[in-house]
PDB file of C-alpha atoms in Angstrom:
ATOM      1  CA  MET A   1     -78.065 -13.697 -23.690  1.00  0.00           C
ATOM      2  CA  THR A   2     -81.115 -15.407 -26.089  1.00  0.00           C
ATOM      3  CA  ARG A   3     -82.371 -18.760 -25.059  1.00  0.00           C
ATOM      4  CA  PHE A   4     -82.914 -21.096 -27.696  1.00  0.00           C
ATOM      5  CA  ARG A   5     -86.104 -22.765 -27.814  1.00  0.00           C
ATOM      6  CA  PHE A   6     -85.792 -26.182 -29.841  1.00  0.00           C
ATOM      7  CA  SER A   7     -89.629 -26.485 -30.925  1.00  0.00           C
ATOM      8  CA  ALA A   8     -88.622 -24.001 -33.455  1.00  0.00           C
ATOM      9  CA  PHE A   9     -85.326 -25.074 -35.017  1.00  0.00           C
ATOM     10  CA  VAL A  10     -85.125 -27.651 -37.751  1.00  0.00           C
ATOM     11  CA  LEU A  11     -82.006 -30.156 -36.834  1.00  0.00           C
ATOM     12  CA  VAL A  12     -79.777 -31.318 -39.454  1.00  0.00           C
ATOM     13  CA  ILE A  13     -78.684 -34.741 -39.106  1.00  0.00           C
ATOM     14  CA  LEU A  14     -75.052 -34.484 -39.990  1.00  0.00           C
ATOM     15  CA  SER A  15     -74.245 -36.717 -42.380  1.00  0.00           C
ATOM     16  CA  ALA A  16     -70.162 -38.536 -43.116  1.00  0.00           C
ATOM     17  CA  SER A  17     -70.518 -37.783 -46.589  1.00  0.00           C
ATOM     18  CA  LEU A  18     -69.724 -33.910 -47.388  1.00  0.00           C
ATOM     19  CA  GLY A  19     -72.624 -33.728 -49.702  1.00  0.00           C
ATOM     20  CA  GLY A  20     -75.279 -35.373 -47.991  1.00  0.00           C
ATOM     21  CA  CYS A  21     -77.885 -33.839 -45.174  1.00  0.00           C
ATOM     22  CA  SER A  22     -81.143 -35.389 -43.820  1.00  0.00           C
ATOM     23  CA  PHE A  23     -83.858 -33.191 -41.658  1.00  0.00           C
ATOM     24  CA  LEU A  24     -85.993 -34.552 -39.102  1.00  0.00           C
ATOM     25  CA  ASN A  25     -88.244 -32.132 -36.767  1.00  0.00           C
ATOM     26  CA  GLN A  26     -87.239 -31.617 -32.565  1.00  0.00           C
ATOM     27  CA  THR A  27     -89.109 -30.055 -29.901  1.00  0.00           C
ATOM     28  CA  SER A  28     -87.129 -28.893 -26.684  1.00  0.00           C
ATOM     29  CA  ALA A  29     -85.535 -31.148 -24.509  1.00  0.00           C
ATOM     30  CA  GLY A  30     -85.840 -28.614 -21.659  1.00  0.00           C
ATOM     31  CA  ASN A  31     -83.435 -26.981 -19.183  1.00  0.00           C
ATOM     32  CA  ASN A  32     -82.345 -29.241 -16.672  1.00  0.00           C
ATOM     33  CA  SER A  33     -78.599 -28.922 -15.919  1.00  0.00           C
ATOM     34  CA  ARG A  34     -78.526 -30.680 -12.200  1.00  0.00           C
ATOM     35  CA  ALA A  35     -80.197 -33.590 -13.900  1.00  0.00           C
ATOM     36  CA  ASN A  36     -79.139 -36.701 -11.341  1.00  0.00           C
ATOM     37  CA  LEU A  37     -77.583 -39.039 -13.369  1.00  0.00           C
ATOM     38  CA  GLU A  38     -76.331 -41.683 -11.150  1.00  0.00           C
ATOM     39  CA  SER A  39     -79.940 -43.561 -11.759  1.00  0.00           C
ATOM     40  CA  PHE A  40     -79.233 -44.019 -15.537  1.00  0.00           C
ATOM     41  CA  CYS A  41     -76.032 -45.130 -14.864  1.00  0.00           C
ATOM     42  CA  GLU A  42     -77.152 -48.096 -12.620  1.00  0.00           C
ATOM     43  CA  GLU A  43     -79.387 -48.859 -14.484  1.00  0.00           C
ATOM     44  CA  ALA A  44     -77.091 -49.270 -18.061  1.00  0.00           C
ATOM     45  CA  ILE A  45     -74.544 -51.276 -15.878  1.00  0.00           C
ATOM     46  CA  ASN A  46     -77.298 -53.597 -14.249  1.00  0.00           C
ATOM     47  CA  ASN A  47     -78.745 -53.731 -18.000  1.00  0.00           C
ATOM     48  CA  SER A  48     -75.765 -54.444 -19.854  1.00  0.00           C
ATOM     49  CA  GLU A  49     -75.371 -57.714 -21.275  1.00  0.00           C
ATOM     50  CA  SER A  50     -71.192 -57.281 -21.393  1.00  0.00           C
ATOM     51  CA  THR A  51     -68.783 -59.580 -19.105  1.00  0.00           C
ATOM     52  CA  ASN A  52     -65.556 -58.765 -17.335  1.00  0.00           C
ATOM     53  CA  ARG A  53     -63.060 -57.376 -19.858  1.00  0.00           C
ATOM     54  CA  PRO A  54     -59.156 -58.350 -19.550  1.00  0.00           C
ATOM     55  CA  GLN A  55     -57.803 -55.020 -19.459  1.00  0.00           C
ATOM     56  CA  PRO A  56     -55.786 -54.513 -22.791  1.00  0.00           C
ATOM     57  CA  GLU A  57     -52.337 -53.113 -22.960  1.00  0.00           C
ATOM     58  CA  ALA A  58     -52.306 -49.048 -22.772  1.00  0.00           C
ATOM     59  CA  PRO A  59     -51.498 -47.655 -26.254  1.00  0.00           C
ATOM     60  CA  THR A  60     -48.821 -44.749 -25.716  1.00  0.00           C
ATOM     61  CA  ILE A  61     -50.456 -41.416 -24.335  1.00  0.00           C
ATOM     62  CA  LEU A  62     -48.738 -38.344 -25.826  1.00  0.00           C
ATOM     63  CA  GLY A  63     -50.851 -35.570 -23.666  1.00  0.00           C
ATOM     64  CA  THR A  64     -54.333 -34.545 -23.436  1.00  0.00           C
ATOM     65  CA  SER A  65     -54.577 -32.069 -26.205  1.00  0.00           C
ATOM     66  CA  PRO A  66     -57.695 -31.303 -27.528  1.00  0.00           C
ATOM     67  CA  GLU A  67     -56.741 -30.692 -31.160  1.00  0.00           C
ATOM     68  CA  GLN A  68     -54.901 -33.524 -31.647  1.00  0.00           C
ATOM     69  CA  ALA A  69     -57.443 -36.000 -29.578  1.00  0.00           C
ATOM     70  CA  TRP A  70     -59.426 -36.276 -32.731  1.00  0.00           C
ATOM     71  CA  VAL A  71     -59.518 -38.070 -35.872  1.00  0.00           C
ATOM     72  CA  ARG A  72     -61.185 -38.500 -39.361  1.00  0.00           C
ATOM     73  CA  PRO A  73     -61.849 -42.514 -38.769  1.00  0.00           C
ATOM     74  CA  SER A  74     -62.144 -45.275 -40.802  1.00  0.00           C
ATOM     75  CA  PHE A  75     -64.021 -48.055 -39.917  1.00  0.00           C
ATOM     76  CA  LYS A  76     -63.301 -51.952 -41.116  1.00  0.00           C
ATOM     77  CA  GLY A  77     -66.393 -53.246 -42.207  1.00  0.00           C
ATOM     78  CA  PRO A  78     -67.174 -56.904 -43.973  1.00  0.00           C
ATOM     79  CA  ASP A  79     -66.767 -55.455 -47.452  1.00  0.00           C
ATOM     80  CA  GLY A  80     -64.085 -53.214 -46.914  1.00  0.00           C
ATOM     81  CA  ARG A  81     -63.225 -49.942 -45.000  1.00  0.00           C
ATOM     82  CA  PHE A  82     -65.458 -46.453 -44.958  1.00  0.00           C
ATOM     83  CA  GLY A  83     -64.719 -43.558 -43.709  1.00  0.00           C
ATOM     84  CA  ALA A  84     -67.464 -41.217 -41.558  1.00  0.00           C
ATOM     85  CA  GLY A  85     -67.869 -38.497 -39.620  1.00  0.00           C
ATOM     86  CA  THR A  86     -65.218 -37.449 -36.856  1.00  0.00           C
ATOM     87  CA  ALA A  87     -64.337 -39.194 -34.109  1.00  0.00           C
ATOM     88  CA  PHE A  88     -62.076 -38.827 -30.321  1.00  0.00           C
ATOM     89  CA  VAL A  89     -60.055 -40.341 -27.606  1.00  0.00           C
ATOM     90  CA  VAL A  90     -60.928 -40.698 -24.366  1.00  0.00           C
ATOM     91  CA  SER A  91     -59.249 -41.953 -21.246  1.00  0.00           C
ATOM     92  CA  GLN A  92     -61.676 -43.746 -18.718  1.00  0.00           C
ATOM     93  CA  ASP A  93     -60.815 -45.989 -15.689  1.00  0.00           C
ATOM     94  CA  ASN A  94     -56.553 -46.906 -17.259  1.00  0.00           C
ATOM     95  CA  ALA A  95     -58.519 -47.847 -20.474  1.00  0.00           C
ATOM     96  CA  VAL A  96     -58.213 -45.829 -23.751  1.00  0.00           C
ATOM     97  CA  PHE A  97     -61.406 -45.812 -25.902  1.00  0.00           C
ATOM     98  CA  LEU A  98     -62.177 -44.116 -29.778  1.00  0.00           C
ATOM     99  CA  LEU A  99     -65.710 -42.462 -29.593  1.00  0.00           C
ATOM    100  CA  THR A 100     -68.010 -41.435 -32.257  1.00  0.00           C
ATOM    101  CA  ALA A 101     -72.108 -41.609 -32.883  1.00  0.00           C
ATOM    102  CA  HIS A 102     -73.854 -44.429 -33.926  1.00  0.00           C
ATOM    103  CA  HIS A 103     -75.622 -42.697 -36.505  1.00  0.00           C
ATOM    104  CA  LEU A 104     -72.908 -43.046 -38.515  1.00  0.00           C
ATOM    105  CA  PHE A 105     -73.118 -46.526 -38.850  1.00  0.00           C
ATOM    106  CA  GLY A 106     -76.732 -45.904 -41.522  1.00  0.00           C
ATOM    107  CA  PRO A 107     -77.553 -44.176 -44.267  1.00  0.00           C
ATOM    108  CA  ALA A 108     -75.654 -41.180 -43.119  1.00  0.00           C
ATOM    109  CA  GLY A 109     -72.382 -43.406 -43.451  1.00  0.00           C
ATOM    110  CA  GLY A 110     -72.997 -44.089 -46.636  1.00  0.00           C
ATOM    111  CA  LEU A 111     -74.728 -48.035 -45.589  1.00  0.00           C
ATOM    112  CA  ASP A 112     -77.610 -49.365 -46.529  1.00  0.00           C
ATOM    113  CA  ARG A 113     -79.387 -49.443 -43.590  1.00  0.00           C
ATOM    114  CA  GLU A 114     -78.706 -48.107 -39.389  1.00  0.00           C
ATOM    115  CA  TYR A 115     -77.251 -50.994 -37.999  1.00  0.00           C
ATOM    116  CA  ARG A 116     -78.728 -51.932 -34.432  1.00  0.00           C
ATOM    117  CA  TRP A 117     -76.136 -51.974 -31.269  1.00  0.00           C
ATOM    118  CA  SER A 118     -76.024 -55.624 -31.285  1.00  0.00           C
ATOM    119  CA  GLU A 119     -74.905 -55.688 -34.790  1.00  0.00           C
ATOM    120  CA  MET A 120     -71.889 -53.511 -34.289  1.00  0.00           C
ATOM    121  CA  PRO A 121     -69.263 -56.123 -33.195  1.00  0.00           C
ATOM    122  CA  ASN A 122     -69.628 -57.986 -36.226  1.00  0.00           C
ATOM    123  CA  LEU A 123     -70.427 -55.218 -38.506  1.00  0.00           C
ATOM    124  CA  VAL A 124     -66.845 -53.380 -37.267  1.00  0.00           C
ATOM    125  CA  SER A 125     -64.024 -55.630 -36.697  1.00  0.00           C
ATOM    126  CA  GLY A 126     -62.146 -52.178 -36.051  1.00  0.00           C
ATOM    127  CA  ALA A 127     -60.799 -48.453 -36.739  1.00  0.00           C
ATOM    128  CA  SER A 128     -57.919 -46.202 -37.200  1.00  0.00           C
ATOM    129  CA  GLY A 129     -57.656 -42.767 -37.939  1.00  0.00           C
ATOM    130  CA  GLU A 130     -54.759 -40.119 -37.787  1.00  0.00           C
ATOM    131  CA  ASN A 131     -54.420 -36.381 -36.585  1.00  0.00           C
ATOM    132  CA  PRO A 132     -53.225 -33.621 -38.906  1.00  0.00           C
ATOM    133  CA  LEU A 133     -51.368 -31.659 -36.433  1.00  0.00           C
ATOM    134  CA  GLY A 134     -48.924 -34.279 -34.798  1.00  0.00           C
ATOM    135  CA  LYS A 135     -47.887 -38.035 -34.712  1.00  0.00           C
ATOM    136  CA  VAL A 136     -50.914 -39.531 -33.589  1.00  0.00           C
ATOM    137  CA  SER A 137     -52.240 -42.755 -34.728  1.00  0.00           C
ATOM    138  CA  VAL A 138     -55.476 -44.613 -33.908  1.00  0.00           C
ATOM    139  CA  ILE A 139     -56.113 -48.538 -34.142  1.00  0.00           C
ATOM    140  CA  THR A 140     -58.851 -50.253 -32.155  1.00  0.00           C
ATOM    141  CA  GLY A 141     -60.317 -53.414 -31.875  1.00  0.00           C
ATOM    142  CA  LYS A 142     -63.984 -54.297 -32.908  1.00  0.00           C
ATOM    143  CA  ALA A 143     -66.899 -51.937 -31.684  1.00  0.00           C
ATOM    144  CA  LEU A 144     -68.021 -52.568 -28.295  1.00  0.00           C
ATOM    145  CA  PRO A 145     -71.467 -53.778 -28.046  1.00  0.00           C
ATOM    146  CA  VAL A 146     -73.661 -50.581 -26.454  1.00  0.00           C
ATOM    147  CA  LYS A 147     -77.044 -51.673 -25.620  1.00  0.00           C
ATOM    148  CA  GLY A 148     -79.587 -49.763 -27.016  1.00  0.00           C
ATOM    149  CA  ALA A 149     -77.458 -47.431 -29.048  1.00  0.00           C
ATOM    150  CA  ARG A 150     -79.194 -45.955 -31.758  1.00  0.00           C
ATOM    151  CA  GLY A 151     -79.197 -42.632 -33.763  1.00  0.00           C
ATOM    152  CA  MET A 152     -81.194 -39.847 -32.610  1.00  0.00           C
ATOM    153  CA  GLN A 153     -85.048 -40.471 -31.888  1.00  0.00           C
ATOM    154  CA  GLY A 154     -87.040 -37.715 -31.263  1.00  0.00           C
ATOM    155  CA  THR A 155     -85.135 -35.179 -28.462  1.00  0.00           C
ATOM    156  CA  GLN A 156     -83.670 -38.099 -27.271  1.00  0.00           C
ATOM    157  CA  LEU A 157     -79.634 -37.680 -28.162  1.00  0.00           C
ATOM    158  CA  ASN A 158     -77.876 -39.507 -25.159  1.00  0.00           C
ATOM    159  CA  ALA A 159     -78.212 -43.266 -27.012  1.00  0.00           C
ATOM    160  CA  ASP A 160     -76.360 -42.088 -30.375  1.00  0.00           C
ATOM    161  CA  LEU A 161     -72.956 -43.254 -29.580  1.00  0.00           C
ATOM    162  CA  ALA A 162     -70.321 -45.939 -30.678  1.00  0.00           C
ATOM    163  CA  ILE A 163     -67.199 -47.309 -28.541  1.00  0.00           C
ATOM    164  CA  PHE A 164     -63.811 -48.412 -29.935  1.00  0.00           C
ATOM    165  CA  PRO A 165     -61.165 -50.040 -27.449  1.00  0.00           C
ATOM    166  CA  VAL A 166     -57.988 -48.746 -28.538  1.00  0.00           C
ATOM    167  CA  GLN A 167     -54.973 -51.044 -28.699  1.00  0.00           C
ATOM    168  CA  SER A 168     -51.652 -50.898 -27.505  1.00  0.00           C
ATOM    169  CA  GLU A 169     -49.610 -50.407 -31.140  1.00  0.00           C
ATOM    170  CA  SER A 170     -51.552 -46.961 -31.094  1.00  0.00           C
ATOM    171  CA  GLN A 171     -49.967 -43.441 -29.977  1.00  0.00           C
ATOM    172  CA  VAL A 172     -52.806 -40.833 -29.213  1.00  0.00           C
ATOM    173  CA  HIS A 173     -53.663 -38.056 -27.237  1.00  0.00           C
ATOM    174  CA  ALA A 174     -56.859 -38.859 -24.599  1.00  0.00           C
ATOM    175  CA  MET A 175     -59.425 -36.144 -23.342  1.00  0.00           C
ATOM    176  CA  PRO A 176     -60.983 -36.751 -19.859  1.00  0.00           C
ATOM    177  CA  LEU A 177     -64.783 -36.926 -20.221  1.00  0.00           C
ATOM    178  CA  ALA A 178     -66.914 -34.559 -17.792  1.00  0.00           C
ATOM    179  CA  GLN A 179     -67.892 -36.355 -14.962  1.00  0.00           C
ATOM    180  CA  THR A 180     -71.342 -33.520 -14.684  1.00  0.00           C
ATOM    181  CA  LEU A 181     -73.041 -31.481 -17.597  1.00  0.00           C
ATOM    182  CA  PRO A 182     -72.100 -27.894 -18.027  1.00  0.00           C
ATOM    183  CA  GLN A 183     -74.758 -24.818 -17.447  1.00  0.00           C
ATOM    184  CA  VAL A 184     -76.249 -22.859 -19.701  1.00  0.00           C
ATOM    185  CA  GLY A 185     -74.215 -19.925 -20.622  1.00  0.00           C
ATOM    186  CA  ASP A 186     -71.002 -22.182 -20.467  1.00  0.00           C
ATOM    187  CA  ASP A 187     -68.621 -21.486 -23.343  1.00  0.00           C
ATOM    188  CA  VAL A 188     -67.697 -24.685 -25.116  1.00  0.00           C
ATOM    189  CA  TRP A 189     -65.942 -25.733 -28.343  1.00  0.00           C
ATOM    190  CA  LEU A 190     -66.208 -27.785 -31.218  1.00  0.00           C
ATOM    191  CA  VAL A 191     -62.539 -29.384 -32.105  1.00  0.00           C
ATOM    192  CA  GLY A 192     -62.287 -31.250 -35.243  1.00  0.00           C
ATOM    193  CA  GLU A 193     -61.648 -30.185 -38.836  1.00  0.00           C
ATOM    194  CA  VAL A 194     -64.418 -27.925 -40.560  1.00  0.00           C
ATOM    195  CA  ILE A 195     -65.387 -27.098 -44.228  1.00  0.00           C
ATOM    196  CA  GLY A 196     -63.792 -24.340 -45.426  1.00  0.00           C
ATOM    197  CA  SER A 197     -62.379 -23.401 -42.383  1.00  0.00           C
ATOM    198  CA  SER A 198     -58.441 -23.649 -41.127  1.00  0.00           C
ATOM    199  CA  GLU A 199     -58.678 -23.565 -37.377  1.00  0.00           C
ATOM    200  CA  TYR A 200     -59.879 -26.865 -35.461  1.00  0.00           C
ATOM    201  CA  ARG A 201     -61.213 -25.037 -32.128  1.00  0.00           C
ATOM    202  CA  HIS A 202     -64.818 -23.485 -32.529  1.00  0.00           C
ATOM    203  CA  LYS A 203     -66.502 -21.407 -29.756  1.00  0.00           C
ATOM    204  CA  ALA A 204     -70.009 -22.007 -28.883  1.00  0.00           C
ATOM    205  CA  VAL A 205     -72.109 -21.052 -25.645  1.00  0.00           C
ATOM    206  CA  VAL A 206     -74.627 -23.626 -24.192  1.00  0.00           C
ATOM    207  CA  ASN A 207     -78.219 -22.986 -24.605  1.00  0.00           C
ATOM    208  CA  GLU A 208     -79.782 -25.757 -23.064  1.00  0.00           C
ATOM    209  CA  VAL A 209     -78.911 -28.642 -21.083  1.00  0.00           C
ATOM    210  CA  SER A 210     -79.878 -31.765 -20.006  1.00  0.00           C
ATOM    211  CA  LYS A 211     -79.088 -35.810 -19.830  1.00  0.00           C
ATOM    212  CA  GLU A 212     -81.210 -36.585 -22.648  1.00  0.00           C
ATOM    213  CA  GLY A 213     -78.920 -33.450 -24.623  1.00  0.00           C
ATOM    214  CA  ILE A 214     -76.989 -30.502 -25.084  1.00  0.00           C
ATOM    215  CA  TYR A 215     -77.622 -27.602 -27.200  1.00  0.00           C
ATOM    216  CA  TYR A 216     -75.167 -25.013 -28.015  1.00  0.00           C
ATOM    217  CA  ARG A 217     -75.111 -21.587 -29.966  1.00  0.00           C
ATOM    218  CA  PHE A 218     -71.806 -20.847 -32.355  1.00  0.00           C
ATOM    219  CA  ASP A 219     -69.984 -17.658 -32.368  1.00  0.00           C
ATOM    220  CA  ASN A 220     -69.731 -17.577 -36.054  1.00  0.00           C
ATOM    221  CA  LYS A 221     -71.621 -19.373 -39.142  1.00  0.00           C
ATOM    222  CA  ILE A 222     -69.464 -22.647 -39.705  1.00  0.00           C
ATOM    223  CA  GLU A 223     -70.139 -25.571 -42.133  1.00  0.00           C
ATOM    224  CA  LEU A 224     -70.993 -28.968 -39.898  1.00  0.00           C
ATOM    225  CA  ARG A 225     -71.249 -31.063 -42.323  1.00  0.00           C
ATOM    226  CA  ALA A 226     -68.731 -34.347 -41.414  1.00  0.00           C
ATOM    227  CA  THR A 227     -68.420 -33.597 -37.940  1.00  0.00           C
ATOM    228  CA  SER A 228     -71.024 -35.756 -36.240  1.00  0.00           C
ATOM    229  CA  GLY A 229     -68.767 -37.471 -33.426  1.00  0.00           C
ATOM    230  CA  ALA A 230     -66.503 -34.829 -33.015  1.00  0.00           C
ATOM    231  CA  PRO A 231     -66.085 -33.682 -28.929  1.00  0.00           C
ATOM    232  CA  ILE A 232     -67.446 -30.599 -27.490  1.00  0.00           C
ATOM    233  CA  VAL A 233     -64.900 -29.555 -24.815  1.00  0.00           C
ATOM    234  CA  ASP A 234     -64.876 -27.031 -21.817  1.00  0.00           C
ATOM    235  CA  ALA A 235     -62.140 -24.495 -20.759  1.00  0.00           C
ATOM    236  CA  LYS A 236     -60.333 -27.124 -19.106  1.00  0.00           C
ATOM    237  CA  GLY A 237     -60.296 -29.604 -22.074  1.00  0.00           C
ATOM    238  CA  GLN A 238     -62.723 -31.945 -20.673  1.00  0.00           C
ATOM    239  CA  VAL A 239     -65.142 -33.583 -23.000  1.00  0.00           C
ATOM    240  CA  VAL A 240     -68.854 -32.172 -22.285  1.00  0.00           C
ATOM    241  CA  ALA A 241     -70.586 -33.556 -24.956  1.00  0.00           C
ATOM    242  CA  MET A 242     -70.330 -35.224 -28.557  1.00  0.00           C
ATOM    243  CA  ASN A 243     -71.448 -33.156 -31.363  1.00  0.00           C
ATOM    244  CA  LEU A 244     -74.460 -35.041 -33.346  1.00  0.00           C
ATOM    245  CA  GLY A 245     -76.047 -32.681 -35.583  1.00  0.00           C
ATOM    246  CA  GLY A 246     -76.854 -28.904 -36.657  1.00  0.00           C
ATOM    247  CA  GLY A 247     -78.327 -26.192 -38.426  1.00  0.00           C
ATOM    248  CA  GLU A 248     -79.003 -22.717 -38.879  1.00  0.00           C
ATOM    249  CA  TYR A 249     -81.852 -21.088 -36.601  1.00  0.00           C
ATOM    250  CA  GLN A 250     -82.845 -16.937 -36.623  1.00  0.00           C
ATOM    251  CA  GLY A 251     -79.213 -16.456 -38.129  1.00  0.00           C
ATOM    252  CA  ALA A 252     -77.088 -18.646 -35.808  1.00  0.00           C
ATOM    253  CA  ILE A 253     -75.756 -22.034 -36.271  1.00  0.00           C
ATOM    254  CA  MET A 254     -77.142 -24.429 -33.522  1.00  0.00           C
ATOM    255  CA  GLY A 255     -75.542 -27.555 -32.302  1.00  0.00           C
ATOM    256  CA  ILE A 256     -76.732 -30.624 -30.207  1.00  0.00           C
ATOM    257  CA  GLY A 257     -74.736 -33.162 -28.307  1.00  0.00           C
ATOM    258  CA  ASN A 258     -74.867 -36.297 -26.279  1.00  0.00           C
ATOM    259  CA  PRO A 259     -73.722 -35.397 -23.055  1.00  0.00           C
ATOM    260  CA  ALA A 260     -70.714 -36.683 -21.725  1.00  0.00           C
ATOM    261  CA  PRO A 261     -71.591 -37.945 -17.926  1.00  0.00           C
ATOM    262  CA  VAL A 262     -74.181 -40.072 -20.180  1.00  0.00           C
ATOM    263  CA  MET A 263     -71.603 -41.517 -22.475  1.00  0.00           C
ATOM    264  CA  ASN A 264     -69.565 -42.106 -19.417  1.00  0.00           C
ATOM    265  CA  CYS A 265     -72.450 -44.228 -18.375  1.00  0.00           C
ATOM    266  CA  HIS A 266     -72.459 -46.094 -21.622  1.00  0.00           C
ATOM    267  CA  LEU A 267     -68.715 -46.849 -21.416  1.00  0.00           C
ATOM    268  CA  GLN A 268     -68.922 -48.222 -17.887  1.00  0.00           C
ATOM    269  CA  ALA A 269     -71.762 -50.857 -19.019  1.00  0.00           C
ATOM    270  CA  ALA A 270     -70.577 -51.843 -22.225  1.00  0.00           C
ATOM    271  CA  TRP A 271     -66.576 -52.632 -20.794  1.00  0.00           C
ATOM    272  CA  HIS A 272     -67.181 -53.493 -17.392  1.00  0.00           C
TER     273      HIS A 272
END
């Protein structure tokens, strides 16, 4: 297997609109699949500004199918609704959440500027979405404040996250978040709608791993526009990363993702 060196790659930050992409030079995040995440989680929780939240009534969970756990989301903002990227549902500690990429709440999602994490609860009062494969409907409350969340900066991808609590009237498939990082060489799949394809699962192989980001090479050339926020799952159906961007390198399509164990840390901090 050819090892991927990100320093030679020009990253495409995926736009939520079908036509737009912007470009950012990136350097390698390195390869450390055994990164210790305990201190990261502890720091995130200790620095969180959230308070203990009452557990809402759980929505109806229909199953854990990755193909039915993603949606094309619509967000309710102060000036009406807008759609951007992809989102997916996870269950964690008896609660259910809709996750997507923070950078969609900026120019990549058609907004005038990128909004800070502290502005998110006032910017987005709720989200909704449906999955084309089944009777899945997602309705959420307002965005949670994910302290430090922002779009990708340099090689640090793990702060690019937005979280919404799923409300009880929803009917969803909800996936588990992986608790450990994948290994280089692992097979993974991007799950969601890809332009020009009737398939909802697209295979890739993990090339680089760290707690800052995961990098993977797709088996086939696919169009990745509008897949920001899509889940990357392993053979067990666990979410190992959230897709954030991608592009072509040496004839192959490469993708980058926010690691699931780090997203879990942010989720604990935002909801504790």
